[in-house]
Amino acid sequence: MITDPFDAGPRGAFKALCRSYPDDTVFRGDDGFRSLWGPIFYRGRADGSARLLVIGQDPAQTEAFTRRILSGQAGRRVQGFVEKLGLTRRYLMVNAFLYGIYNQDMALPHLHDPEIEAYRNQWLRAALAPGRIEAVVTFGTPAREAWKAFLQSPAGAGVTVFQQAALHPTADKPNGPISRQDLLDNWNVALQHLHPRIAHPDAAVPLVPYGADFTAAELPEIPSRDLPMGLQAWMRSTDFWATLASPPGTERANISIQVP
Amino acid sequence: MITDPFDAGPRGAFKALCRSYPDDTVFRGDDGFRSLWGPIFYRGRADGSARLLVIGQDPAQTEAFTRRILSGQAGRRVQGFVEKLGLTRRYLMVNAFLYGIYNQDMALPHLHDPEIEAYRNQWLRAALAPGRIEAVVTFGTPAREAWKAFLQSPAGAGVTVFQQAALHPTADKPNGPISRQDLLDNWNVALQHLHPRIAHPDAAVPLVPYGADFTAAELPEIPSRDLPMGLQAWMRSTDFWATLASPPGTERANISIQVP
């Protein structure tokens, strides 16, 4: 028998936000968004119990299948990060963009489009409303800018929760300016700032920093309780089983799913 | 804004059955099952409110993406069928087999394997337990045999609900022995028997039989309230966007998803 817990879904204000959301006239295909795959709303506890709020950037093809954000390669890196803070379940992850992006140069300038920002701010307000969030971590520049904009909005007035910026989980592109070591050094600094802020971890653990590379233990599987019912272990513990079929760089890219 | 309702998930006994289910040692790859894609549990109201219980056969590749049964071509045909009974929401659909089948000759003989039958009977018992089901319709031979086996089991003792057998929704294979007209004639007979049994339809409608072929109105879209949050209209109203990639006839077939 398989007895994995699964995500029973959003509650309250979170559920309402999954029930009413901007469409492809807001996240336009011509603006670089892959709105055809639909929105991917969150991962983690959309029920008011979260202690850490994680803000990422946008969902990709793996997430189009799992229907939860941060469940592919970037997601497993982030999962290791939050578990170093002693958080194995009481986190909520949302993205700066509700829909995937196929062209960053086109899409990122729309971060502050009024309807995009207003909807995102509703999520951030809903996350903070229960009063349990002890820290916010933003991964990547759009996430950091999204948080800043929230603080400057009416919805964010008076918010004083601690916020830490970190590099995007896959900022270490091959031949790019940011090395794996740069990424992990940045994450170690972020962890040092965040760790003392989490007063109610799921399990109190001493902070163990990253070394020169991610270890296997630092790339844990996505917890089954974060994903819909019936998703299998290989969907949580392996990467790259969902790939963009040809042509990859367009709005209408297709997905190829390969059983590992 | 998109304001589609979505399926908030199973409740009570149904939720428990989605939390604990047979694995690939029961639905074995060597026995013709595509267990790698995981189980697909139901479609419709897994909350005790259903008036009609639909039993189908097994999920295919479209359902592996939507994570709800009967949401591809066969599902749209069945949707038209239940709507002819005035049921637009209060139905529950389950399958004879929890996992997909890649080889019917290998898999169908396992219909009565003790663990397969016992788990399926738990679903049928849960469906009947609230006392609201007014009729059962089985689509195809495995579904009919599954119902018979349930009645002969301890779980089915004393069950007297009306049951109607119908041909499988895609029984009309090209060059096969069953024509489209044969299928629709069979379904018309089934509808005549079922229609008077539904005492509490969602909307009372006179029975309009099928003609020589499915009309567009007889292939309605899968209701958004039957699918997980965020799935888009094209996933509900078009067919064949999910196909088996090469090689199609093996356990490890991959899925290719094409945006229409």
XYZ file of C-alpha atoms in Angstrom:
520
model
C 0.000 0.000 0.000
C 1.037 3.575 -0.634
C 0.116 5.763 2.311
C 1.627 9.101 1.306
C -0.066 12.213 2.643
C -1.144 14.675 -0.041
C -2.041 18.342 -0.187
C -5.734 18.600 0.597
C -5.807 21.988 -1.099
C -6.068 25.666 -0.228
C -8.314 26.962 2.514
C -10.157 30.205 3.173
C -8.684 33.258 1.492
C -6.164 31.080 -0.342
C -8.940 28.982 -1.814
C -10.758 32.109 -2.956
C -7.599 33.252 -4.751
C -7.407 29.905 -6.588
C -11.038 30.378 -7.545
C -10.662 33.863 -9.051
C -7.449 34.847 -10.802
C -6.179 36.927 -13.732
C -6.404 35.388 -17.179
C -4.390 35.663 -20.400
C -5.526 39.229 -20.985
C -3.342 40.122 -17.987
C -0.562 37.540 -18.383
C -0.423 37.947 -22.158
C 1.230 35.487 -24.480
C 2.599 38.442 -26.443
C 4.273 39.671 -23.259
C 6.295 36.496 -22.815
C 3.945 34.507 -20.590
C 3.022 30.872 -21.162
C -0.517 31.437 -20.010
C -1.782 28.471 -22.016
C -0.677 26.096 -19.257
C -2.730 27.881 -16.712
C -1.792 29.281 -13.328
C 0.242 27.401 -10.733
C -0.634 28.938 -7.410
C 1.566 27.753 -4.563
C 3.315 24.910 -2.774
C 3.129 24.147 0.934
C 0.593 25.189 3.499
C -2.139 27.356 2.016
C -4.126 27.052 5.226
C -2.708 29.740 7.515
C -0.227 27.518 9.368
C 2.940 28.598 7.524
C 5.839 30.139 9.501
C 8.021 30.995 6.498
C 6.892 32.705 3.321
C 8.969 31.874 0.240
C 8.661 33.983 -2.894
C 9.985 32.560 -6.151
C 9.737 33.680 -9.754
C 7.547 31.619 -12.112
C 6.560 27.992 -12.776
C 8.067 25.807 -15.515
C 7.098 22.574 -17.229
C 7.500 20.236 -14.255
C 5.138 22.432 -12.297
C 2.627 22.366 -15.175
C 2.246 18.668 -14.442
C 2.453 18.658 -10.636
C 0.307 21.837 -10.414
C 2.415 23.079 -7.522
C 5.226 25.633 -7.818
C 8.884 24.906 -7.075
C 8.646 21.155 -7.589
C 11.368 20.686 -10.224
C 15.113 21.263 -9.935
C 14.762 24.737 -8.416
C 12.119 23.383 -6.091
C 14.312 20.634 -4.699
C 17.061 23.170 -4.029
C 14.601 25.404 -2.216
C 13.271 22.410 -0.291
C 16.755 21.730 1.029
C 17.048 25.405 1.982
C 13.869 25.524 4.029
C 14.668 22.217 5.715
C 17.967 23.726 6.929
C 15.739 26.148 8.835
C 13.941 23.249 10.503
C 10.881 23.695 8.311
C 9.658 20.434 6.851
C 6.049 21.463 6.365
C 5.065 24.872 7.746
C 6.129 27.001 4.819
C 4.163 28.607 2.010
C 5.743 29.209 -1.372
C 4.269 31.585 -3.935
C 5.730 33.080 -7.101
C 6.127 36.627 -8.324
C 4.341 35.495 -11.506
C 1.267 33.271 -11.517
C 2.001 31.878 -14.978
C 5.151 30.523 -16.574
C 7.477 32.708 -18.625
C 8.876 31.761 -22.011
C 10.774 35.015 -22.608
C 12.180 36.798 -19.573
C 13.141 39.951 -21.445
C 9.532 40.341 -22.480
C 7.860 39.212 -19.270
C 9.911 40.636 -16.403
C 9.067 44.272 -17.205
C 5.456 43.372 -16.375
C 6.249 42.644 -12.735
C 4.480 45.807 -11.648
C 1.584 45.773 -14.090
C -1.333 46.855 -11.917
C -3.402 43.691 -12.235
C -0.387 41.400 -11.845
C 0.796 43.248 -8.783
C -2.655 43.556 -7.223
C -3.327 39.831 -7.470
C 0.120 38.938 -6.124
C -0.358 41.337 -3.228
C -3.582 39.564 -2.315
C -1.598 36.359 -1.910
C 1.048 38.080 0.214
C -1.608 39.688 2.369
C -3.401 36.346 2.788
C -0.112 34.722 3.772
C 0.554 37.305 6.471
C -3.022 37.688 7.714
C -2.970 34.740 10.161
C -0.030 36.421 11.923
C 2.175 33.328 11.958
C 4.789 34.161 9.328
C 8.117 34.750 11.086
C 10.253 35.518 8.034
C 10.073 36.022 4.293
C 12.728 34.841 1.857
C 12.782 36.002 -1.736
C 14.639 34.001 -4.387
C 15.821 36.132 -7.291
C 15.366 39.738 -8.289
C 11.718 39.666 -9.404
C 10.731 38.100 -6.074
C 12.666 40.730 -4.123
C 11.121 43.525 -6.157
C 7.680 41.999 -5.707
C 8.128 42.097 -1.939
C 9.306 45.704 -2.043
C 6.283 46.683 -4.082
C 4.010 44.909 -1.625
C 5.473 46.890 1.279
C 4.792 50.099 -0.613
C 1.206 49.136 -1.379
C -1.822 49.674 0.858
C -1.976 45.913 1.455
C 1.562 45.971 2.864
C 1.174 49.012 5.078
C 2.541 48.354 8.552
C 4.139 45.021 7.641
C 7.368 44.619 9.607
C 8.137 40.922 9.144
C 11.807 40.126 8.535
C 12.693 39.670 4.869
C 15.832 38.156 3.394
C 16.839 38.266 -0.273
C 18.630 35.280 -1.816
C 19.801 34.396 -5.282
C 17.457 32.471 -7.554
C 17.912 28.715 -6.979
C 19.218 28.146 -10.482
C 21.198 31.400 -10.746
C 24.338 29.329 -11.415
C 23.925 28.946 -15.157
C 26.682 27.156 -17.091
C 29.278 29.700 -18.233
C 27.343 32.441 -16.469
C 28.654 35.035 -14.041
C 27.397 33.203 -10.930
C 29.121 29.959 -9.971
C 27.686 27.171 -7.856
C 29.951 28.362 -5.048
C 28.672 31.924 -5.432
C 25.106 30.674 -5.131
C 25.819 28.589 -2.058
C 27.809 31.355 -0.379
C 24.865 33.664 -0.917
C 22.454 31.082 0.458
C 24.672 30.528 3.511
C 24.482 34.220 4.342
C 20.728 34.167 3.892
C 20.403 31.135 6.145
C 22.471 32.789 8.868
C 20.060 35.718 8.867
C 16.919 33.605 8.691
C 17.703 30.793 11.108
C 17.368 32.860 14.327
C 14.102 34.365 13.064
C 12.263 31.037 12.901
C 10.957 30.767 16.434
C 8.610 27.875 15.704
C 10.344 25.414 13.382
C 8.803 22.025 12.702
C 12.001 20.567 14.168
C 14.698 22.624 15.864
C 17.935 21.906 14.029
C 21.358 23.564 14.228
C 22.227 25.466 11.074
C 24.542 23.435 8.836
C 25.847 25.589 5.968
C 26.335 24.451 2.393
C 29.809 23.384 1.282
C 31.230 23.560 -2.209
C 28.216 21.897 -3.819
C 24.757 20.593 -3.009
C 24.991 17.238 -1.282
C 22.363 14.580 -1.975
C 20.804 15.331 1.420
C 20.582 18.995 0.431
C 18.368 18.068 -2.519
C 15.538 16.310 -0.679
C 12.492 15.054 -2.469
C 9.443 17.283 -2.651
C 7.225 16.134 0.221
C 4.186 14.186 -0.936
C 2.058 16.347 1.356
C 2.889 19.304 -0.893
C 1.558 17.646 -4.055
C -1.858 16.491 -5.256
C -3.095 13.007 -4.429
C -1.662 10.086 -6.326
C 1.546 11.648 -7.624
C 4.303 9.063 -7.490
C 7.678 9.051 -5.766
C 9.643 9.474 -9.004
C 7.801 12.728 -9.651
C 9.088 14.056 -6.336
C 12.610 12.697 -6.237
C 13.965 13.039 -9.743
C 14.466 16.024 -12.014
C 14.046 16.733 -15.663
C 11.353 14.168 -16.424
C 9.262 16.937 -17.946
C 10.908 18.723 -20.837
C 9.821 21.318 -23.321
C 9.316 19.773 -26.719
C 10.176 21.648 -29.873
C 10.074 24.535 -30.283
C 11.054 25.346 -26.690
C 11.154 29.122 -26.840
C 7.587 29.960 -27.764
C 4.354 30.488 -25.981
C 2.953 27.291 -27.459
C 5.789 24.997 -26.403
C 4.627 21.471 -25.773
C 5.621 19.257 -22.888
C 7.167 15.824 -23.141
C 6.988 13.674 -20.049
C 9.382 10.785 -19.739
C 9.095 8.131 -17.072
C 12.570 7.736 -15.595
C -10.516 37.122 -14.382
C -11.105 33.383 -14.491
C -13.656 32.348 -11.884
C -14.083 28.660 -12.611
C -15.034 26.437 -9.704
C -12.669 23.541 -9.113
C -12.806 20.220 -7.302
C -11.851 20.882 -3.695
C -10.972 17.214 -3.315
C -12.268 14.073 -1.662
C -13.869 14.090 1.774
C -14.177 11.568 4.580
C -13.960 7.938 3.528
C -13.123 8.985 -0.032
C -10.173 11.026 1.193
C -8.928 8.091 3.251
C -9.028 5.902 0.122
C -6.900 8.473 -1.751
C -4.482 8.420 1.163
C -3.988 4.631 1.265
C -4.108 2.603 -1.928
C -2.522 -0.455 -3.586
C 0.884 0.027 -5.214
C 2.705 -1.550 -8.134
C 3.085 -4.852 -6.332
C -0.685 -5.205 -6.791
C -1.130 -3.416 -10.115
C 2.016 -4.920 -11.603
C 3.735 -3.612 -14.685
C 4.283 -7.204 -15.797
C 0.525 -7.746 -15.622
C -0.234 -5.002 -18.144
C -0.732 -2.052 -15.811
C 0.868 1.343 -16.298
C 1.375 1.801 -12.583
C 4.245 4.243 -13.150
C 1.774 7.073 -13.741
C 0.160 6.543 -10.399
C -3.466 6.048 -9.486
C -6.317 8.185 -10.786
C -9.084 7.885 -8.260
C -12.359 9.425 -9.397
C -14.190 12.295 -11.052
C -17.168 14.147 -9.661
C -18.464 14.385 -6.115
C -16.313 12.415 -3.698
C -18.170 13.998 -0.802
C -21.291 11.893 -0.352
C -23.625 14.072 -2.423
C -23.680 11.941 -5.592
C -26.985 10.538 -6.869
C -25.535 8.444 -9.715
C -22.556 6.115 -9.470
C -20.675 5.617 -12.735
C -18.196 2.763 -13.094
C -15.701 2.915 -15.945
C -12.656 0.858 -16.837
C -9.220 2.469 -16.458
C -7.533 5.865 -16.923
C -5.437 6.838 -19.950
C -2.901 9.543 -20.737
C -5.248 12.540 -20.596
C -6.280 11.504 -17.128
C -2.627 11.174 -16.094
C -2.418 14.932 -16.561
C -5.811 16.013 -15.239
C -5.596 13.488 -12.353
C -9.301 12.769 -12.682
C -10.806 9.776 -14.506
C -12.994 10.012 -17.607
C -11.755 13.420 -18.704
C -10.609 12.608 -22.250
C -12.691 11.456 -25.220
C -14.481 8.695 -23.294
C -15.050 11.133 -20.474
C -16.760 13.694 -22.646
C -19.062 11.026 -24.041
C -19.919 9.916 -20.514
C -20.438 13.539 -19.481
C -23.051 13.910 -22.199
C -24.691 10.702 -21.007
C -25.047 11.778 -17.377
C -26.287 15.222 -18.401
C -29.102 13.548 -20.332
C -30.204 12.254 -16.939
C -30.297 15.795 -15.559
C -27.075 15.303 -13.625
C -24.655 18.158 -14.100
C -22.777 17.711 -10.829
C -24.149 15.113 -8.439
C -22.459 12.035 -9.891
C -19.421 10.080 -8.818
C -17.302 8.233 -11.360
C -14.839 5.524 -10.390
C -13.038 2.917 -12.480
C -12.791 -0.844 -12.256
C -9.005 -0.378 -12.293
C -7.170 2.257 -10.273
C -4.238 2.431 -12.674
C -4.025 2.647 -16.454
C -3.716 -0.438 -18.632
C -1.241 -0.811 -21.494
C -2.188 -4.372 -22.407
C -5.787 -5.417 -21.906
C -5.156 -9.116 -22.561
C -2.677 -9.105 -19.702
C -4.509 -6.793 -17.310
C -8.209 -7.667 -17.547
C -7.781 -11.174 -16.058
C -6.694 -9.418 -12.856
C -10.096 -7.808 -12.318
C -10.807 -10.127 -9.409
C -7.356 -10.279 -7.864
C -8.126 -10.127 -4.140
C -6.314 -6.855 -3.414
C -7.621 -5.150 -6.560
C -11.168 -6.199 -5.834
C -11.003 -5.401 -2.121
C -9.804 -1.846 -2.736
C -12.377 -1.253 -5.472
C -15.120 -2.566 -3.203
C -14.112 -0.040 -0.557
C -14.794 2.710 -3.080
C -18.165 1.240 -4.037
C -19.112 0.858 -0.382
C -18.060 4.449 0.342
C -20.125 5.660 -2.604
C -23.247 3.880 -1.360
C -22.777 4.561 2.346
C -24.381 8.032 2.396
C -27.580 6.437 1.035
C -28.037 8.948 -1.773
C -27.106 6.895 -4.849
C -30.246 6.245 -6.878
C -28.722 4.239 -9.709
C -25.471 2.706 -10.880
C -24.331 2.608 -14.491
C -21.436 0.445 -15.617
C -19.642 1.204 -18.872
C -18.031 -1.876 -20.422
C -17.609 -5.462 -19.370
C -14.956 -5.043 -16.649
C -17.117 -2.411 -14.939
C -20.180 -4.663 -15.077
C -18.201 -7.595 -13.713
C -16.755 -5.391 -10.985
C -20.256 -4.459 -9.855
C -21.364 -8.104 -9.855
C -18.369 -9.046 -7.745
C -19.167 -6.252 -5.321
C -22.721 -7.530 -4.866
C -21.347 -10.977 -4.061
C -18.855 -9.612 -1.532
C -19.535 -8.916 2.150
C -19.303 -5.177 1.400
C -22.144 -5.476 -1.108
C -24.464 -7.602 1.003
C -27.966 -6.212 0.990
C -27.306 -3.657 -1.736
C -30.414 -3.309 -3.880
C -29.695 -0.115 -5.841
C -30.692 -0.218 -9.495
C -27.827 -1.040 -11.853
C -27.693 -0.623 -15.616
C -25.003 -1.989 -17.908
C -23.919 0.024 -20.955
C -21.272 -0.390 -23.608
C -17.870 1.202 -23.023
C -17.900 4.815 -24.309
C -15.335 4.053 -27.000
C -16.601 0.571 -27.866
C -17.077 1.735 -31.469
C -13.554 1.067 -32.693
C -12.791 1.651 -36.382
C -13.446 -1.558 -38.335
C -14.600 -3.244 -35.136
C -17.800 -5.203 -34.556
C -19.598 -2.334 -32.794
C -20.623 0.677 -34.857
C -21.312 4.183 -33.611
C -25.006 3.471 -34.112
C -24.736 0.247 -32.112
C -23.141 2.174 -29.274
C -25.759 4.898 -29.286
C -28.634 2.435 -29.535
C -27.247 0.660 -26.514
C -26.893 3.917 -24.612
C -30.451 4.935 -25.510
C -31.755 1.743 -23.939
C -29.634 2.355 -20.859
C -30.900 5.926 -20.578
C -34.530 4.779 -20.819
C -33.962 2.490 -17.848
C -31.987 4.990 -15.814
C -33.931 8.200 -16.375
C -36.957 7.283 -14.210
C -34.654 6.105 -11.416
C -33.053 9.501 -10.858
C -35.492 11.021 -8.423
C -33.240 13.960 -7.513
C -31.556 15.286 -10.663
C -29.649 18.545 -10.575
C -32.116 19.749 -13.196
C -35.206 17.829 -14.277
C -34.962 17.349 -18.036
C -36.973 15.232 -20.450
C -34.989 12.353 -21.899
C -33.711 13.166 -25.382
C -32.211 10.078 -27.017
C -29.117 10.022 -29.194
C -29.530 10.044 -32.962
C -27.186 8.579 -35.528
C -24.089 10.218 -34.036
C -22.976 12.331 -31.095
C -23.983 15.948 -31.595
C -21.715 18.706 -30.347
C -24.082 19.283 -27.439
C -23.795 15.599 -26.555
C -20.037 16.015 -26.071
C -20.035 18.732 -23.412
C -16.855 19.943 -21.813
C -15.711 18.364 -18.586
C -16.991 20.703 -15.863
C -14.226 22.740 -14.249
C -15.633 21.776 -10.855
C -14.608 18.193 -11.587
C -10.944 19.053 -12.175
C -8.130 20.413 -10.005
C -7.657 24.156 -9.618
C -6.105 26.072 -12.466
C -6.737 23.646 -15.324
C -7.641 25.600 -18.425
C -10.676 25.505 -20.703
C -8.831 23.799 -23.563
C -8.021 20.889 -21.249
C -11.738 20.385 -20.674
C -13.193 21.037 -24.105
C -10.820 19.438 -26.570
C -9.616 15.886 -27.019
C -6.380 14.226 -27.883
C -4.011 16.904 -26.587
C -2.244 14.237 -24.567
C -0.795 11.401 -26.617
C 1.393 8.439 -25.895
C 4.861 8.979 -27.237
C 6.862 6.122 -28.667
C 6.756 3.317 -27.875
C 3.030 3.439 -27.082
C 2.438 -0.181 -26.142
C 4.705 -0.575 -23.160
C 4.528 0.064 -19.466
C 7.037 2.884 -19.788
C 5.258 4.826 -22.514
C 5.869 8.547 -22.280
C 3.303 11.285 -22.671
C 3.446 14.144 -25.121
C 1.225 17.104 -24.365
C 0.388 19.470 -27.182
C -1.319 22.778 -26.649
C -4.110 22.940 -29.218
